[in-house]
Coordinates of C-alpha atoms in Angstrom, one line a residue:
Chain A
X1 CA 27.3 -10.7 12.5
X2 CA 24.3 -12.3 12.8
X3 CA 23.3 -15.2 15.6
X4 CA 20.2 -17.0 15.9
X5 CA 19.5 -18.9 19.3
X6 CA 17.0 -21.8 19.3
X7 CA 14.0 -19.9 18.5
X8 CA 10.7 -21.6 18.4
X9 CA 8.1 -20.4 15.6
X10 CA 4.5 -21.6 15.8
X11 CA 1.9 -20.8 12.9
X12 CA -1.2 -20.8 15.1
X13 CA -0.9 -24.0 16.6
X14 CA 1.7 -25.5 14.2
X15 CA 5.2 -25.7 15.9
X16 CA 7.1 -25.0 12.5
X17 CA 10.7 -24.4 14.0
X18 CA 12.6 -26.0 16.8
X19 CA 15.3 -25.0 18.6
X20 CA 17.1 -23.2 15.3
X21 CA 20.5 -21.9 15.9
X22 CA 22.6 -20.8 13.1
X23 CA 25.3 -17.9 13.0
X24 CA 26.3 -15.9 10.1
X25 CA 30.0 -14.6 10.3
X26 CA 31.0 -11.4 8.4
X27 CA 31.8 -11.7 4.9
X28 CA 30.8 -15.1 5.0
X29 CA 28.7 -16.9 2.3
X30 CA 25.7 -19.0 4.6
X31 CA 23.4 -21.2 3.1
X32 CA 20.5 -23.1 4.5
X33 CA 19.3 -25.9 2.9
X34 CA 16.5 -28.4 2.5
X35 CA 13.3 -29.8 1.0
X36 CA 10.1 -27.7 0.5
X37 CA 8.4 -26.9 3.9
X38 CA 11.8 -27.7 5.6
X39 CA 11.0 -24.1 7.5
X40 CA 13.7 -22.3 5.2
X41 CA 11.3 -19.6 4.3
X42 CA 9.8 -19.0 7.9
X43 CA 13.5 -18.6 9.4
X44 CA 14.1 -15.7 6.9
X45 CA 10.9 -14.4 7.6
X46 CA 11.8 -14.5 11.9
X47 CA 15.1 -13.1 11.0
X48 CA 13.5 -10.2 9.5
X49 CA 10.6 -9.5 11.6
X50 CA 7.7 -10.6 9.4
X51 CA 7.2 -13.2 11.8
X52 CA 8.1 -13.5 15.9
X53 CA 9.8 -16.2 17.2
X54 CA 8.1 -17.4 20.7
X55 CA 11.3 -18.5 22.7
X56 CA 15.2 -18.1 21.6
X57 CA 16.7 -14.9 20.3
X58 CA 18.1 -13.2 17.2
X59 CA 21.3 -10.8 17.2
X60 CA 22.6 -8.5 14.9
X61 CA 26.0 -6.8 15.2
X62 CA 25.7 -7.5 19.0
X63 CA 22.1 -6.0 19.1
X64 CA 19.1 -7.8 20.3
X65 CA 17.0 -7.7 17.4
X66 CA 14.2 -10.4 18.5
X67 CA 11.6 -7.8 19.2
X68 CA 12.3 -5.1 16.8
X69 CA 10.3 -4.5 13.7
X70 CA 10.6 -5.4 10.3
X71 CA 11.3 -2.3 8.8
X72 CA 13.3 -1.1 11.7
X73 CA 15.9 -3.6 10.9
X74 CA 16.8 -1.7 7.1
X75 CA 18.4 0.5 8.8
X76 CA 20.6 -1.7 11.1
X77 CA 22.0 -3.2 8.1
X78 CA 20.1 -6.1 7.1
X79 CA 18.4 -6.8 3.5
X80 CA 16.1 -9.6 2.6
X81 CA 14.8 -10.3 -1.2
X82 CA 11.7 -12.9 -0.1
X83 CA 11.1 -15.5 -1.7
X84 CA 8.9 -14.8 -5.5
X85 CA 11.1 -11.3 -5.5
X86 CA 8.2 -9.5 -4.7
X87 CA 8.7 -6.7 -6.7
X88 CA 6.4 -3.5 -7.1
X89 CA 5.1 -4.5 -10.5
X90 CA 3.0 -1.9 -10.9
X91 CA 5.6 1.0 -10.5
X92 CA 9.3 1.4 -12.9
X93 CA 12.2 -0.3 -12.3
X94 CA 13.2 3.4 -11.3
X95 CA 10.6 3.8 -8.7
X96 CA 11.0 0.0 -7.3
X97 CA 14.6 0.7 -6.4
X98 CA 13.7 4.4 -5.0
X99 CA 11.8 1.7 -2.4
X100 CA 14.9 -0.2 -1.5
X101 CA 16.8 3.5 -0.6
X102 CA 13.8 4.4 1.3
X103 CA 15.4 4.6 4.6
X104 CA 18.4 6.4 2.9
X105 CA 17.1 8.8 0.3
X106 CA 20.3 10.4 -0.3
X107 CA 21.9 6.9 -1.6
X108 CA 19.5 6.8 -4.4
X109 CA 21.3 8.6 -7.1
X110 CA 24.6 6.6 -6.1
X111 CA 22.9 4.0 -4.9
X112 CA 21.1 3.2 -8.7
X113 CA 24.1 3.8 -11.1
X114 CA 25.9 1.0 -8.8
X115 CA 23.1 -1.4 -9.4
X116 CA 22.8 -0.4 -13.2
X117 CA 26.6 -1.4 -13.2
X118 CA 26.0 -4.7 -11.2
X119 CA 22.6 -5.4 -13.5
X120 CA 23.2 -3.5 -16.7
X121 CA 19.5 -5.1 -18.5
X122 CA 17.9 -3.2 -15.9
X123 CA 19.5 0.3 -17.2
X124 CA 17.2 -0.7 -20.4
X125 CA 14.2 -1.5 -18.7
X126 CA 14.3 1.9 -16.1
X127 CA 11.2 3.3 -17.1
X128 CA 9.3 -0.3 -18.0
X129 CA 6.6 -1.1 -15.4
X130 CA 8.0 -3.7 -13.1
X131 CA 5.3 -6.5 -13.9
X132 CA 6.3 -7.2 -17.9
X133 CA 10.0 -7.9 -16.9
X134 CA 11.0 -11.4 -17.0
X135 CA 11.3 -13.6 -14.0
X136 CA 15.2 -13.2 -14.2
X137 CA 15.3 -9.6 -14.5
X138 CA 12.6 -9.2 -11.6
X139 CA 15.3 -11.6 -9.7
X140 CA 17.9 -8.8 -10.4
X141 CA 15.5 -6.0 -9.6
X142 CA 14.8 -7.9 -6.4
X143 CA 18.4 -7.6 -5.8
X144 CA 19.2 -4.6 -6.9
X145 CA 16.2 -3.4 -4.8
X146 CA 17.8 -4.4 -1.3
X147 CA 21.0 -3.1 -2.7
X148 CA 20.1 -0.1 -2.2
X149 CA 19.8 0.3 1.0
X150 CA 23.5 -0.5 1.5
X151 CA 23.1 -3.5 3.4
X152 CA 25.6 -5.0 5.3
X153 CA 24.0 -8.5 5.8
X154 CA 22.0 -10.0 2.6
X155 CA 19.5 -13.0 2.7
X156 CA 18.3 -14.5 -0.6
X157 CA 15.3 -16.6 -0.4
X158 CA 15.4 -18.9 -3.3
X159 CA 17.1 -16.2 -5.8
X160 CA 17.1 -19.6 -8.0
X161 CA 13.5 -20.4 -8.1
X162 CA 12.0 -20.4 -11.6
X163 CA 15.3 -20.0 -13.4
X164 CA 16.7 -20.8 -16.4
X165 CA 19.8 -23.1 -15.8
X166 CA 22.1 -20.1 -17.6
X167 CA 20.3 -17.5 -15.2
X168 CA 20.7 -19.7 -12.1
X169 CA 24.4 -19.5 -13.1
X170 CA 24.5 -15.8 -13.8
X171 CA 23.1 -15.1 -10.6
X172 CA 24.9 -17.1 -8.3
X173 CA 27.8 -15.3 -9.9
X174 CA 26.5 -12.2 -8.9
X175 CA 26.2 -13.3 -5.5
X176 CA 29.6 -14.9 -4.8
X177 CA 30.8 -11.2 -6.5
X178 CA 28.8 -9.2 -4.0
X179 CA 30.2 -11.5 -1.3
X180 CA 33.4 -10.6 -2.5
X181 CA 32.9 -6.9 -2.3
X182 CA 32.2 -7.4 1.2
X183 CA 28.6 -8.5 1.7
X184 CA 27.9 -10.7 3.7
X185 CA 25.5 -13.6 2.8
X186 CA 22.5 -15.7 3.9
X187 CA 21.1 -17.6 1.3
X188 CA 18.0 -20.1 0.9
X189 CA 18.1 -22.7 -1.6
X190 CA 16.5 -25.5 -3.2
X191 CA 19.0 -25.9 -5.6
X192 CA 21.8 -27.4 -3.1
X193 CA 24.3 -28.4 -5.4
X194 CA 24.9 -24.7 -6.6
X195 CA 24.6 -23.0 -2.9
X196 CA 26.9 -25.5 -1.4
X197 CA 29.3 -24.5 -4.4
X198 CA 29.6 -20.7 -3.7
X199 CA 28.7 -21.4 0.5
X200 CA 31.7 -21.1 3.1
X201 CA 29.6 -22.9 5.5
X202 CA 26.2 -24.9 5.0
X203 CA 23.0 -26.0 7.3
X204 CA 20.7 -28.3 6.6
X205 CA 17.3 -27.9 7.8
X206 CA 14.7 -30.9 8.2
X207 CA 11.2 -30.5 9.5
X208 CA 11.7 -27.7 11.1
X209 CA 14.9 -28.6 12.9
X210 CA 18.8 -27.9 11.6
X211 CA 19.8 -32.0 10.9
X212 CA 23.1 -30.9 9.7
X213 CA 26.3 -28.4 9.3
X214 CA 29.5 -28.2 7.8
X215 CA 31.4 -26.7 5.3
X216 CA 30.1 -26.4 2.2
X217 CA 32.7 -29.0 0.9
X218 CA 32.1 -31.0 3.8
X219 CA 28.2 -31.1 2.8
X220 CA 28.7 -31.5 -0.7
X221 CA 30.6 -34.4 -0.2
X222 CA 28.7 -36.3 2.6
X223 CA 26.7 -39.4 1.2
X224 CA 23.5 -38.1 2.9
X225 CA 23.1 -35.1 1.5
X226 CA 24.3 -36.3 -1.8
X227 CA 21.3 -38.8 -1.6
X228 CA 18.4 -37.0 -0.2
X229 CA 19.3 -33.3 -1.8
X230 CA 22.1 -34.0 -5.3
X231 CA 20.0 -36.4 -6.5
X232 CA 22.7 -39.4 -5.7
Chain B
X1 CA -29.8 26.0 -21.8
X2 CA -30.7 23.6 -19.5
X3 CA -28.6 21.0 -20.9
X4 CA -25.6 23.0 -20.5
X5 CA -26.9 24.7 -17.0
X6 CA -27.7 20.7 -15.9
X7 CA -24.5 19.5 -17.4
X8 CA -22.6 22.4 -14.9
X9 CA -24.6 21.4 -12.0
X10 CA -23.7 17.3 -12.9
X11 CA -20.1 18.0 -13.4
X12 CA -20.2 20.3 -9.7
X13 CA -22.2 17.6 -8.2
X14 CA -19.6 14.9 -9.5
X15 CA -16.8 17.1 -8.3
X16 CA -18.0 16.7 -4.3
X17 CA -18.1 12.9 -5.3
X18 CA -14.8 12.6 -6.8
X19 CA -13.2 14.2 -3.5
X20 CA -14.8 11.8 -1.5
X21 CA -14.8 8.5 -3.4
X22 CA -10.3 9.6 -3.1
X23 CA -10.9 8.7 0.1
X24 CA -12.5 5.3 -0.6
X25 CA -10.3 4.6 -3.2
X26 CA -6.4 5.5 -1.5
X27 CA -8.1 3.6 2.1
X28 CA -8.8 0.7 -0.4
X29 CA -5.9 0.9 -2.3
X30 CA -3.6 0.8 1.2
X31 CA -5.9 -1.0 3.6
X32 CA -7.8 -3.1 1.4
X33 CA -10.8 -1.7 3.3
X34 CA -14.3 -0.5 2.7
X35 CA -14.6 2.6 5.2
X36 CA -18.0 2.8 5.3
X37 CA -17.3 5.1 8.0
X38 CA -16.0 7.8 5.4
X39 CA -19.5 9.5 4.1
X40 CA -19.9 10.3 8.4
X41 CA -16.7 11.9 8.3
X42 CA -17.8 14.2 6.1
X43 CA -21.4 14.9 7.8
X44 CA -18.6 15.7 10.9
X45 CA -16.2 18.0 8.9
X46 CA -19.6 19.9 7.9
X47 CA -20.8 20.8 11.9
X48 CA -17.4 21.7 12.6
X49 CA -17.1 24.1 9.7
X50 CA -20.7 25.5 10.9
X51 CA -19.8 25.5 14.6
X52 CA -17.0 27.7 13.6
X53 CA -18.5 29.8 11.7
X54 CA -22.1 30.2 12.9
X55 CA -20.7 30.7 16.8
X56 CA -17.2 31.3 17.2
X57 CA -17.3 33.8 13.9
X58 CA -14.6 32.7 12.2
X59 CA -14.2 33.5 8.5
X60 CA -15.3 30.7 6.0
X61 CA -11.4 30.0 5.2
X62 CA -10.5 29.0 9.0
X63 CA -13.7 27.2 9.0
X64 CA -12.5 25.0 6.7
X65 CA -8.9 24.7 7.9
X66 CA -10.2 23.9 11.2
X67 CA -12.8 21.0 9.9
X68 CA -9.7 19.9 8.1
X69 CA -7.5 19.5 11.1
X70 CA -10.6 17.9 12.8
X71 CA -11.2 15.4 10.6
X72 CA -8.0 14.5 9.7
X73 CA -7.4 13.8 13.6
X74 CA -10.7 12.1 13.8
X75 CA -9.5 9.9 10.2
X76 CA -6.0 8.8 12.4
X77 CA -8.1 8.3 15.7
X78 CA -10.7 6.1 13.8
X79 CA -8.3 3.9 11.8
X80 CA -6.0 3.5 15.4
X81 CA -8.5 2.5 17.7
X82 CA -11.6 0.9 15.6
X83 CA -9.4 -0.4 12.2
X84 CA -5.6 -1.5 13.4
X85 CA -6.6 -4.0 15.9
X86 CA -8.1 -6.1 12.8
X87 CA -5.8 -5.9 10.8
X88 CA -5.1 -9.3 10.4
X89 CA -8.8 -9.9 10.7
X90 CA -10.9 -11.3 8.3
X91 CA -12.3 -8.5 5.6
X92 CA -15.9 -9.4 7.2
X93 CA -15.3 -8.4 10.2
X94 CA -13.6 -5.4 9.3
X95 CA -16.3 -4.3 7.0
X96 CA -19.1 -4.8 10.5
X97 CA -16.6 -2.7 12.0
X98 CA -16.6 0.2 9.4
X99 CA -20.5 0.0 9.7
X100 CA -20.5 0.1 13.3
X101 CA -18.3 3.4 14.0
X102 CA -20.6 5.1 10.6
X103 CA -23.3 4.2 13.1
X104 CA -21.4 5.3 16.2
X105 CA -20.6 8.8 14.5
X106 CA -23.6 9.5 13.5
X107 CA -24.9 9.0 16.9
X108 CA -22.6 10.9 18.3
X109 CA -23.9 14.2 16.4
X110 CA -27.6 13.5 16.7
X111 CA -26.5 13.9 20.5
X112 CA -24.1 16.6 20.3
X113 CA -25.9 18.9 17.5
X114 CA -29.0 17.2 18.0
X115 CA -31.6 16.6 15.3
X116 CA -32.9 20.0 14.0
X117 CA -31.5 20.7 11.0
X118 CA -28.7 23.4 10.4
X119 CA -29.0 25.3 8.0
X120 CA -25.3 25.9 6.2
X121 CA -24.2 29.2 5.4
X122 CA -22.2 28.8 1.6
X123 CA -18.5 29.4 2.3
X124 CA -18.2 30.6 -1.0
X125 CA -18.4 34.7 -1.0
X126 CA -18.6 35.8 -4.5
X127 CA -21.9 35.8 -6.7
X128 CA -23.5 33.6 -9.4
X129 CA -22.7 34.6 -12.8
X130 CA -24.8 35.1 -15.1
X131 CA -24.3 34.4 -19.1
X132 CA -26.3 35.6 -22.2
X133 CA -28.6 38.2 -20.8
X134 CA -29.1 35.8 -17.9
X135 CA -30.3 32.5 -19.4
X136 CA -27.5 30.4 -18.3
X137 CA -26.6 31.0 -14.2
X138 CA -23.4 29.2 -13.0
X139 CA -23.6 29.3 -9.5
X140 CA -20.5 30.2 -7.3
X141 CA -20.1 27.2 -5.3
X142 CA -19.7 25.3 -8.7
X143 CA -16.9 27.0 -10.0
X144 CA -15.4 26.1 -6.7
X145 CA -16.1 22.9 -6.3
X146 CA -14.6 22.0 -9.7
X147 CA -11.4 24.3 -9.0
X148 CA -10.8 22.7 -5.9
X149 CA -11.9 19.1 -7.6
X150 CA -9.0 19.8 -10.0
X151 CA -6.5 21.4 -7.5
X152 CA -7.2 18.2 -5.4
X153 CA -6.6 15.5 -8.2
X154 CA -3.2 17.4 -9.4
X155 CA -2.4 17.5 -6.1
X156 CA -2.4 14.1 -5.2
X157 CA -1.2 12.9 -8.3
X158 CA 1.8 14.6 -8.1
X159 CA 1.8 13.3 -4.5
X160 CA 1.6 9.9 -5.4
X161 CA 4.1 9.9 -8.3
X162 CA 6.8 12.3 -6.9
X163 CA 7.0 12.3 -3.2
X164 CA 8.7 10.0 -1.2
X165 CA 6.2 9.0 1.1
X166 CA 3.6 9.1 -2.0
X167 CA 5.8 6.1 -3.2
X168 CA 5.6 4.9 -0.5
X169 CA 2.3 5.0 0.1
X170 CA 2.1 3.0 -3.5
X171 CA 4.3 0.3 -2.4
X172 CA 3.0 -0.3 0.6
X173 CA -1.4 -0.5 -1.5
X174 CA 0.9 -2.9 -4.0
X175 CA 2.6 -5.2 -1.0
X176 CA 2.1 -4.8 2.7
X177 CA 5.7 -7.3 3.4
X178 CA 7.8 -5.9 0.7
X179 CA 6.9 -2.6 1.6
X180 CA 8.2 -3.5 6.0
X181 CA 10.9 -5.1 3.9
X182 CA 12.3 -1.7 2.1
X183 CA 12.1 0.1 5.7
X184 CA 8.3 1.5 5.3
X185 CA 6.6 1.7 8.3
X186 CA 3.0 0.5 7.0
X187 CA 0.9 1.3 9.9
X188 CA 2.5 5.3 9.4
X189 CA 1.7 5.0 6.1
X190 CA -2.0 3.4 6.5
X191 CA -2.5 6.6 9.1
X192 CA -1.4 9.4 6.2
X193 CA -3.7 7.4 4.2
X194 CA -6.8 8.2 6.5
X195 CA -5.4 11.7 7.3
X196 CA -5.8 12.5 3.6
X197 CA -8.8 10.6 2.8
X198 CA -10.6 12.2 5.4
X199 CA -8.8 15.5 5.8
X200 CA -10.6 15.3 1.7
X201 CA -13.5 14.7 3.1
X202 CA -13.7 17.2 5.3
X203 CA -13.5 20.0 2.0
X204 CA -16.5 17.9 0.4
X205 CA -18.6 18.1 3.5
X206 CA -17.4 22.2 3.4
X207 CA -18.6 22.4 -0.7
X208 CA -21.7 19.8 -0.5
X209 CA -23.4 22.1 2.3
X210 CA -22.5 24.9 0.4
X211 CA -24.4 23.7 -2.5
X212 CA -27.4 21.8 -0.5
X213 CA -27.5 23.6 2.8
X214 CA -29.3 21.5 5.2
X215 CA -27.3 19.5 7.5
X216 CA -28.3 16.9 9.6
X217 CA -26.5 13.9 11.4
X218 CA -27.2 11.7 8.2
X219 CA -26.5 14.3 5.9
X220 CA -23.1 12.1 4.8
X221 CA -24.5 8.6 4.6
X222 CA -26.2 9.5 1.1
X223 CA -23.6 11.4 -0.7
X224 CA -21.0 9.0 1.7
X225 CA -22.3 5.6 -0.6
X226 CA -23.3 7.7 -3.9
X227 CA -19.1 8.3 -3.6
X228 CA -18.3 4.8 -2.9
X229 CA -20.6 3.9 -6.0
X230 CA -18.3 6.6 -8.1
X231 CA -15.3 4.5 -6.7
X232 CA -16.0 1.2 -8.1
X233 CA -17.7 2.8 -11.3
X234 CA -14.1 4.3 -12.0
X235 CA -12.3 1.3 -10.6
X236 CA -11.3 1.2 -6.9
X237 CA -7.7 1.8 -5.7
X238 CA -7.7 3.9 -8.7
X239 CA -7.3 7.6 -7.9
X240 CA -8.2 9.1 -11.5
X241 CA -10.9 6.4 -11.8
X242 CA -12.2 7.8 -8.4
X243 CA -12.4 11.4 -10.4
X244 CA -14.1 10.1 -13.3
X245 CA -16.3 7.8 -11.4
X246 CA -17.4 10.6 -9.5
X247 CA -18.1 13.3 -12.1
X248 CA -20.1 10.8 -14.2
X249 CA -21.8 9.5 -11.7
X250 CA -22.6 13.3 -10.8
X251 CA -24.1 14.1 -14.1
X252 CA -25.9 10.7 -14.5
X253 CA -27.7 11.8 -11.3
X254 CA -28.5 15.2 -12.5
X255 CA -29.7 14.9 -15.9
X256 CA -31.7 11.5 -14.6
X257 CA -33.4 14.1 -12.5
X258 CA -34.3 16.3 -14.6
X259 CA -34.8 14.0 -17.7
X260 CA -36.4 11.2 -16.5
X261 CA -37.7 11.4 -12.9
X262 CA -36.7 12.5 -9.7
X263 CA -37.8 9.9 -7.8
X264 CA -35.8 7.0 -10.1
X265 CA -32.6 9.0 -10.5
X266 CA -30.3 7.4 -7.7
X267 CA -32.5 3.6 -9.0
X268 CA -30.9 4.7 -12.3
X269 CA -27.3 5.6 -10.9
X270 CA -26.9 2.3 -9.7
X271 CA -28.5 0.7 -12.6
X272 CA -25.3 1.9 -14.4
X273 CA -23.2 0.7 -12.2
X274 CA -24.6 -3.0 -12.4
X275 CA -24.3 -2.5 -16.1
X276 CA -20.6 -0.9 -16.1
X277 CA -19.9 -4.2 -13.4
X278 CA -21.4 -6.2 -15.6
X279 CA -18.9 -5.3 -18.1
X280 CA -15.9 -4.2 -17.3
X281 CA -15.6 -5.5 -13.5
X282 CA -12.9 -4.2 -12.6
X283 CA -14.5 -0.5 -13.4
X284 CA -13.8 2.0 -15.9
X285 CA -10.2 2.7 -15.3
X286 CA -9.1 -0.8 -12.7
X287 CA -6.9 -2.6 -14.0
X288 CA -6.1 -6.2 -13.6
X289 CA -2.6 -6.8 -12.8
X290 CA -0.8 -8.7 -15.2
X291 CA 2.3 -10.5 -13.5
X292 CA 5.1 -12.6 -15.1
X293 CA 6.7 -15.2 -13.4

């Protein structure tokens, strides 16, 4: 579904990723791994078009999607919920996840009452001004945002990040549940022990470069990750 | 009589600010830009509206349409060729850049229209009226300006809050990536932006020459940073802090004049400024965003 071919990203003169190849099969559940400033953030951000890669190439559904803008690529299928959420916190819940159907305006009716079911504290909050929800329910809005565009590929960049530990759990639930309704996943995460849980398959990136892949089990279990990312 | 016949002229006065300091405020609010370019665009949208009128005829009404279309075209033209290059640039260099093409319009008129002054035929074709045996006088291009001030705030408002690319337009003044994110094509949406702002400015530079009729090449720099002024007095990016900026600033400037002294009345507009700055920064109605995390 997705297929990345050793792209190069430079920030200025800063050679940030090397050579990064990682595929995404459908209905698969990918994570990618590693320690702050591992390039995690910056891959999402190539994938999606924020930022160009210099060499190497990015497919989606058999379409060469290395040159094509970011918000082109809605359209095509693909969602991404950045890292921080990135909500609109000055407008509603309502009028944040009118955004996410912007490219399909006639999902929005549908397209909401699904992700009130999915994210029922948001049904509360529809009229509250995005900016006084709590982190976790911004997380879901975030979510419920890119939902809305019916996505067919979803990348999560640290969904995680600032969590309480019975949130984390609440939304890594919701994630392996819209994997099993048939999206497919890319996630980013710090937390490795809980991505490598729900992930099918797992890559480890390091400095810019992918060190390692597997399994999730297979990472979960090996000695090196357990040391450098489980804490032992 | 004259409080209430100054207070008319102040609010009519404020009106042809508020319309312009929209167009600060919505380029700020999506651009994060000063478009110090936007007072010429005005000055422009006035010669058009008297070159169609004074030699091709028209009726005041297609004037105006035709200024409209000119300057919105001019507004996209502007931000594509002088603004979108920098957009990654730092907020210096886009400001010299803003500077330089208020410069380079202006220019450009004193060379088309040259310098003598024009003098403006009101598009306005009804008569003043005239209340209580005459002691109070409402002019006609008053009451129109303030209609069309009001028309024009409702307008966008509902713009802004109920239209799709009005949402969008918000989203993408809130968060430039998120916005590319949710499918918004941001430099689309930066190009309405100027197309309104300056489509806008265009009707004040129709209404400010009906009201004071000379026109010259600079006749927008003035009235261009007096709206700018009404911006951050109501609190840029704000679009109803744009219309109260603007009308107060309007009546500050009028009964100054005829209060205090002509000669000190823009010294004392701007002294309120400093002192509104001074204590509420971010303007009457800015707000600072409050964000959880």
């Amino acid at each position: 579904m997705l297929k990345v071919e050793n792209i190069n990203v430079y920030y200025g003169q800063i050679h940030t990723l090397r050579d990064i190849s990682l595929e995404v099969k459908k209905g698969e559940v990918v994570a990618l791994i590693g320690a702050n400033g591992a390039g995690k953030t910056t891959t999402l951000r190539t994938i999606s078009g924020l930022l160009r890669s210099k060499t190497g190439s990015i497919t989606l559904m058999d379409e060469n999607i290395s040159h094509t803008d970011a918000h082109k690529l809605v359209s095509k299928g693909l969602a991404h919920v950045p890292e921080g959420r990135h909500v609109f916190l000055q407008m509603t819940v309502q009028e944040n996840l009118e955004m996410g159907a912007y490219t399909v305006p006639s999902n929005v009716k549908a397209g909401i009452e699904d992700v009130f079911e999915r994210f029922p504290r948001l049904k509360h909050r529809k009229n509250q001004i995005a900016g006084t929800l709590s982190g976790g329910e911004q997380q879901m809005l975030a979510m419920g945002r890119a939902l809305m565009s019916k996505p067919k590929i979803l990348m999560l960049d640290e969904p995680s990040m600032g969590l309480s530990p019975i949130l984390v759990q609440q939304i890594f639930d919701i994630i392996k549940e819209l994997n099993e309704s048939g999206t497919t996943i890319l996630l980013v995460e710090q937390n490795a022990e809980m991505a490598l849980q729900i992930a099918h398959r797992a890559y480890v990136l390091e400095s810019g470069h992918i060190k390692l892949s597997g399994t999730g089990q297979e990472l979960a279990n090996s000695d090196e990750i357990r040391k450098a990312y489980l804490g032992g | 009589m004259t409080f209430i016949s100054n207070l008319i002229s102040g609010i009519s006065l404020g009106s042809v600010y508020a319309i312009i300091a929209l167009g600060y405020t919505m380029v700020y609010g999506i651009a994060k830009m000063l478009n110090f370019a936007h007072g010429d665009v005005i000055m422009v949208g006035a010669y058009v509206a008297f070159c169609s009128m004074a030699y091709l005829n028209l009726p005041p009404i297609v004037a105006i349409v035709i200024a409209m279309i000119a300057c919105t075209l001019l507004g996209i033209i502007i931000e594509g060729l002088a603004y979108r290059p920098l957009r990654k640039a730092s907020s210096l260099a886009v400001l010299i850049t803003a500077i330089g093409v208020s410069y380079f319009l202006q220019n450009a008129a004193l060379l088309i229209w040259g310098s003598t002054p024009k003098t403006f035929s009101s598009v306005v074709g009804f008569d003043s009226i005239s209340l209580l045996d005459g002691k109070l006088i409402i002019t006609a291009e008053s009451i129109v300006t303030v209609i069309a001030c009001i028309i024009i705030m409702i307008g966008l408002t509902l713009f802004t809050k109920k239209t799709r690319i009005g949402k969008g337009m918000r989203a993408v003044s809130e968060d430039k990536d998120a916005a590319e994110l949710m499918g918004i094509n941001v430099n689309v949406t930066i190009s309405i932006t100027f197309a309104i702002g300056s489509a806008l400015a265009a009707i004040a530079g129709v209404l400010l020459c009906s009201a004071y009729p000379i026109l010259i090449p600079t006749t927008g720099s003035m009235p261009g940073i007096k709206a700018f002024t009404a911006a951050v007095f109501g609190g840029i990016g704000s679009i109803p802090g744009a219309m109260l900026g603007g009308i107060l600033l309007g009546i500050i400037e009028i009964f100054s004049k005829s209060y205090i002294s002509t000669e000190l009345s823009d010294a004392i507009v701007f002294a309120v400024l400093i002192l509104v700055l001074l204590i509420k920064p971010t303007g009457l109605l800015g707000k600072k965003i409050t964000e959880k995390v």
